[in-house]
């Protein structure tokens, strides 16, 4: 059965549908030697040759690949791009290397925002989670500088006009601070560019710190250091898949990795025990 080219490439882990559509529109994708166009459909077979920027890509990973999701604690100063001409750090620099697939960012955070950023190997999952129609809730901890009164808080929840249309926080909760520096937790169900910052600026208040602390029901993991990542387990991965009406996964790499670490820990404990027993016998002998 034939499928749209961008869907096939996304399922094989070569980017989100949106990214791949951009590649096709730019003439960077070819099918069996011919430049692809938007709307092209293909049927995956061993004979099919698809290239991106002249490089042959694998299309068989989609049938074999386990959907993997990472939770990453993005620090301020990192860019949400694969590479930067100026050599600045990107969110992809610290991620674990993959063979036959690649990490796809679920949305983005601006360079001055830190916090939870999800990555997945499943392009279709990334594409659906990012689509505005899904209205996946994002929660942010935000420190603001300026005079905040009840009138401004009402406006932020009822809606204010931005350059790309009206916007509002779904929820807004004061969490601490005093004077001109105060902390709030806010939620949104869309991912417009710099939306949290622009909403506060629309009522004359500046954002001095912004941290994404939750995406859907996935929180920023406790004890995770900035620049650190952790792979989501099968239950969390399937929560995200069910959220966007994708079939549940039955396999995960996390359990395998935990078992490997448990085996290694047991080996270390046995080695320590043997060392202690040997040491004890030596001490008895020396007496």
Coordinates of C-alpha atoms in Angstrom, one line a residue:
X1 CA 0.0 0.0 0.0
X2 CA 1.4 3.4 -1.0
X3 CA 1.8 6.2 1.6
X4 CA 2.8 9.8 1.4
X5 CA 6.5 10.2 1.1
X6 CA 6.8 12.6 4.1
X7 CA 4.9 10.0 6.3
X8 CA 7.2 7.2 5.2
X9 CA 10.3 9.3 6.0
X10 CA 8.9 10.5 9.3
X11 CA 8.1 7.0 10.4
X12 CA 11.6 5.9 9.5
X13 CA 13.0 8.6 11.9
X14 CA 14.3 11.1 9.4
X15 CA 12.5 14.1 10.8
X16 CA 9.0 15.3 11.6
X17 CA 6.5 15.5 8.7
X18 CA 6.8 19.3 8.8
X19 CA 10.6 19.1 8.5
X20 CA 10.4 16.6 5.7
X21 CA 7.8 18.6 3.8
X22 CA 10.3 21.5 3.9
X23 CA 13.0 19.3 2.5
X24 CA 10.8 18.1 -0.3
X25 CA 9.7 21.6 -1.1
X26 CA 13.4 22.7 -1.3
X27 CA 14.2 19.9 -3.7
X28 CA 16.4 18.0 -1.3
X29 CA 14.6 14.6 -1.6
X30 CA 14.7 12.3 -4.6
X31 CA 12.9 9.0 -5.3
X32 CA 14.5 6.6 -7.7
X33 CA 16.7 9.4 -9.1
X34 CA 13.9 11.9 -9.6
X35 CA 13.4 15.0 -7.5
X36 CA 10.3 14.5 -5.2
X37 CA 7.4 16.9 -5.0
X38 CA 4.9 17.4 -2.2
X39 CA 2.0 14.9 -2.6
X40 CA 4.2 12.1 -3.9
X41 CA 3.3 8.6 -2.7
X42 CA 5.6 5.6 -2.4
X43 CA 5.4 2.0 -1.6
X44 CA 8.2 0.8 0.6
X45 CA 10.2 -2.1 -1.0
X46 CA 13.8 -3.2 -1.2
X47 CA 14.0 -1.7 -4.7
X48 CA 12.9 1.8 -3.6
X49 CA 15.8 4.3 -3.4
X50 CA 15.1 7.5 -1.5
X51 CA 17.8 10.1 -1.0
X52 CA 18.0 13.2 1.2
X53 CA 20.7 15.6 0.0
X54 CA 22.0 12.9 -2.2
X55 CA 22.5 10.4 0.6
X56 CA 20.6 7.1 0.5
X57 CA 18.3 6.7 3.5
X58 CA 16.9 3.6 5.2
X59 CA 13.1 3.1 5.0
X60 CA 13.0 -0.2 6.8
X61 CA 13.6 1.1 10.3
X62 CA 9.9 2.1 10.8
X63 CA 8.9 -1.6 10.9
X64 CA 11.7 -2.6 13.3
X65 CA 12.3 0.4 15.4
X66 CA 11.0 0.7 18.9
X67 CA 9.5 4.1 19.7
X68 CA 11.9 5.8 22.2
X69 CA 11.3 9.1 24.1
X70 CA 13.8 11.1 26.0
X71 CA 13.1 13.8 28.6
X72 CA 15.9 16.4 28.4
X73 CA 16.6 19.3 30.8
X74 CA 17.5 22.0 28.4
X75 CA 19.8 24.7 29.9
X76 CA 19.6 28.3 28.9
X77 CA 22.0 29.1 26.0
X78 CA 21.3 26.0 23.9
X79 CA 19.7 26.3 20.5
X80 CA 16.9 24.0 19.3
X81 CA 18.6 23.2 16.0
X82 CA 20.8 20.4 14.8
X83 CA 23.7 22.6 14.0
X84 CA 24.7 26.2 14.3
X85 CA 26.9 28.1 11.7
X86 CA 28.4 30.1 14.6
X87 CA 29.3 27.0 16.6
X88 CA 26.9 27.6 19.5
X89 CA 25.8 24.6 21.6
X90 CA 22.6 22.9 20.5
X91 CA 20.1 20.6 22.4
X92 CA 21.3 17.7 20.2
X93 CA 24.9 17.8 21.4
X94 CA 24.5 15.8 24.6
X95 CA 21.9 13.2 23.4
X96 CA 22.9 9.6 23.1
X97 CA 24.0 8.4 19.7
X98 CA 21.6 6.3 17.6
X99 CA 22.2 3.8 14.8
X100 CA 19.6 3.8 12.0
X101 CA 17.5 6.5 13.5
X102 CA 17.7 10.0 14.9
X103 CA 16.3 12.1 17.7
X104 CA 13.5 14.5 16.8
X105 CA 12.6 17.4 19.1
X106 CA 9.0 17.7 20.1
X107 CA 8.6 21.4 19.6
X108 CA 11.3 23.9 20.8
X109 CA 12.3 26.2 23.6
X110 CA 13.9 29.6 22.8
X111 CA 17.6 30.1 23.7
X112 CA 16.8 31.8 27.0
X113 CA 14.3 29.3 28.2
X114 CA 15.2 26.1 30.1
X115 CA 13.4 23.1 31.3
X116 CA 11.7 20.0 29.8
X117 CA 12.2 19.2 26.2
X118 CA 11.0 15.8 24.8
X119 CA 12.8 14.0 22.0
X120 CA 11.6 10.9 20.1
X121 CA 12.7 8.5 17.4
X122 CA 9.1 8.4 16.0
X123 CA 8.5 11.2 13.5
X124 CA 4.8 10.7 13.5
X125 CA 4.6 10.9 17.3
X126 CA 6.6 14.2 17.2
X127 CA 4.4 15.6 14.5
X128 CA 1.1 14.8 16.2
X129 CA 2.3 16.1 19.6
X130 CA 3.3 19.4 18.0
X131 CA 0.1 19.9 16.1
X132 CA -2.1 22.7 17.5
X133 CA -5.3 20.6 17.2
X134 CA -4.0 18.2 19.9
X135 CA -4.0 21.0 22.5
X136 CA -1.4 19.2 24.6
X137 CA -1.0 21.2 27.9
X138 CA 2.4 22.7 28.7
X139 CA 3.2 24.1 32.1
X140 CA 5.9 26.8 32.8
X141 CA 7.4 28.3 36.0
X142 CA 7.9 32.0 35.2
X143 CA 9.6 34.7 37.2
X144 CA 8.4 38.1 36.1
X145 CA 9.7 41.6 36.8
X146 CA 7.2 44.5 37.0
X147 CA 4.0 45.6 38.6
X148 CA 1.4 42.8 38.6
X149 CA -2.2 43.6 39.7
X150 CA -5.5 41.8 39.5
X151 CA -6.5 43.6 36.3
X152 CA -3.4 42.3 34.4
X153 CA -4.0 38.7 35.7
X154 CA -7.6 38.8 34.5
X155 CA -6.5 40.0 31.1
X156 CA -3.9 37.2 30.8
X157 CA -6.6 34.6 31.5
X158 CA -9.4 36.2 29.5
X159 CA -7.1 36.9 26.5
X160 CA -4.9 39.6 25.0
X161 CA -4.2 40.5 21.4
X162 CA -0.8 39.4 20.1
X163 CA 0.6 40.1 16.6
X164 CA -0.4 36.6 15.5
X165 CA -3.9 36.6 17.1
X166 CA -5.5 36.5 20.6
X167 CA -3.9 34.3 23.3
X168 CA -4.5 33.5 26.9
X169 CA -3.1 31.3 29.7
X170 CA -5.3 28.3 30.5
X171 CA -4.4 28.6 34.1
X172 CA -2.3 31.1 36.1
X173 CA -1.2 30.6 39.7
X174 CA 1.0 32.7 42.0
X175 CA 3.8 30.6 43.6
X176 CA 6.0 33.0 45.5
X177 CA 8.2 36.1 45.5
X178 CA 7.7 39.6 46.7
X179 CA 8.0 43.2 45.4
X180 CA 8.7 43.5 41.7
X181 CA 10.0 39.9 41.3
X182 CA 7.3 37.3 41.5
X183 CA 6.9 33.6 40.4
X184 CA 3.9 32.2 38.7
X185 CA 3.0 28.8 37.2
X186 CA 1.1 29.1 33.9
X187 CA -0.3 26.6 31.4
X188 CA -0.9 26.8 27.6
X189 CA -2.3 24.3 25.1
X190 CA -0.4 25.6 22.1
X191 CA 3.2 26.2 21.2
X192 CA 3.4 29.5 19.5
X193 CA 6.8 31.1 19.3
X194 CA 7.8 32.9 22.6
X195 CA 4.1 32.9 23.6
X196 CA 4.6 33.0 27.4
X197 CA 7.0 35.9 27.2
X198 CA 4.8 37.8 24.7
X199 CA 1.7 37.4 26.8
X200 CA 3.4 39.0 29.9
X201 CA 4.9 41.7 27.7
X202 CA 1.5 42.5 26.4
X203 CA 0.4 43.6 29.9
X204 CA 3.7 45.5 30.5
X205 CA 5.6 42.9 32.5
X206 CA 9.0 41.4 31.6
X207 CA 9.9 37.7 32.0
X208 CA 13.2 37.3 33.7
X209 CA 13.2 33.5 34.0
X210 CA 11.3 30.8 32.2
X211 CA 11.3 27.1 32.9
X212 CA 9.1 24.5 31.3
X213 CA 8.2 22.0 34.0
X214 CA 5.6 19.8 32.4
X215 CA 4.5 18.5 28.9
X216 CA 1.1 16.8 29.1
X217 CA 1.3 14.6 32.2
X218 CA 5.1 14.2 31.8
X219 CA 6.9 16.3 34.4
X220 CA 10.5 17.6 34.4
X221 CA 12.1 14.6 36.2
X222 CA 13.3 15.4 39.8
X223 CA 17.0 15.3 40.4
X224 CA 17.7 15.6 36.6
X225 CA 20.6 18.0 36.2
X226 CA 20.6 20.7 33.5
X227 CA 21.9 19.1 30.3
X228 CA 20.9 15.7 31.5
X229 CA 18.4 13.3 29.9
X230 CA 16.5 10.2 31.0
X231 CA 14.6 7.8 28.7
X232 CA 10.9 7.4 29.4
X233 CA 9.6 4.0 30.3
X234 CA 6.9 2.1 28.4
X235 CA 4.0 3.4 30.4
X236 CA 5.0 7.1 29.9
X237 CA 5.8 6.5 26.2
X238 CA 2.4 4.9 25.6
X239 CA 0.7 7.7 27.5
X240 CA 2.1 10.1 24.9
X241 CA 1.1 7.8 22.0
X242 CA -2.4 7.3 23.3
X243 CA -2.7 11.1 23.8
X244 CA -2.4 11.5 20.0
X245 CA -4.2 8.3 19.0
X246 CA -1.2 6.2 18.0
X247 CA -1.1 2.4 18.8
X248 CA 0.6 1.4 22.0
X249 CA 4.2 0.0 22.0
X250 CA 4.9 -3.4 23.5
X251 CA 8.6 -3.1 23.7
X252 CA 11.0 -0.7 25.3
X253 CA 14.8 -0.3 25.6
X254 CA 14.5 1.1 29.2
X255 CA 14.0 -2.3 30.9
X256 CA 16.9 -3.8 29.0
X257 CA 19.1 -1.0 30.2
X258 CA 17.9 -1.2 33.8
X259 CA 18.5 -5.0 33.7
X260 CA 22.0 -4.3 32.4
X261 CA 22.7 -1.8 35.2
X262 CA 21.3 -4.2 37.8
X263 CA 23.5 -7.0 36.5
X264 CA 26.5 -4.8 36.7
X265 CA 25.6 -3.6 40.2
X266 CA 25.2 -7.3 41.3
X267 CA 28.6 -8.1 39.8
X268 CA 30.2 -5.2 41.7
X269 CA 28.5 -6.3 45.0
X270 CA 29.7 -9.9 44.5
X271 CA 33.2 -8.7 43.7
X272 CA 33.2 -6.5 46.9
X273 CA 31.9 -9.5 48.9
X274 CA 34.6 -11.8 47.5
X275 CA 37.3 -9.2 48.2
X276 CA 36.0 -8.8 51.8
X277 CA 36.0 -12.6 52.3
X278 CA 39.5 -12.9 50.8
X279 CA 40.7 -10.1 53.0
X280 CA 39.2 -11.7 56.1
X281 CA 40.9 -15.1 55.4
X282 CA 44.2 -13.3 54.8
X283 CA 43.9 -11.5 58.1
X284 CA 43.1 -14.8 59.9
X285 CA 46.1 -16.5 58.2
X286 CA 48.4 -13.7 59.2
X287 CA 47.4 -14.2 62.8

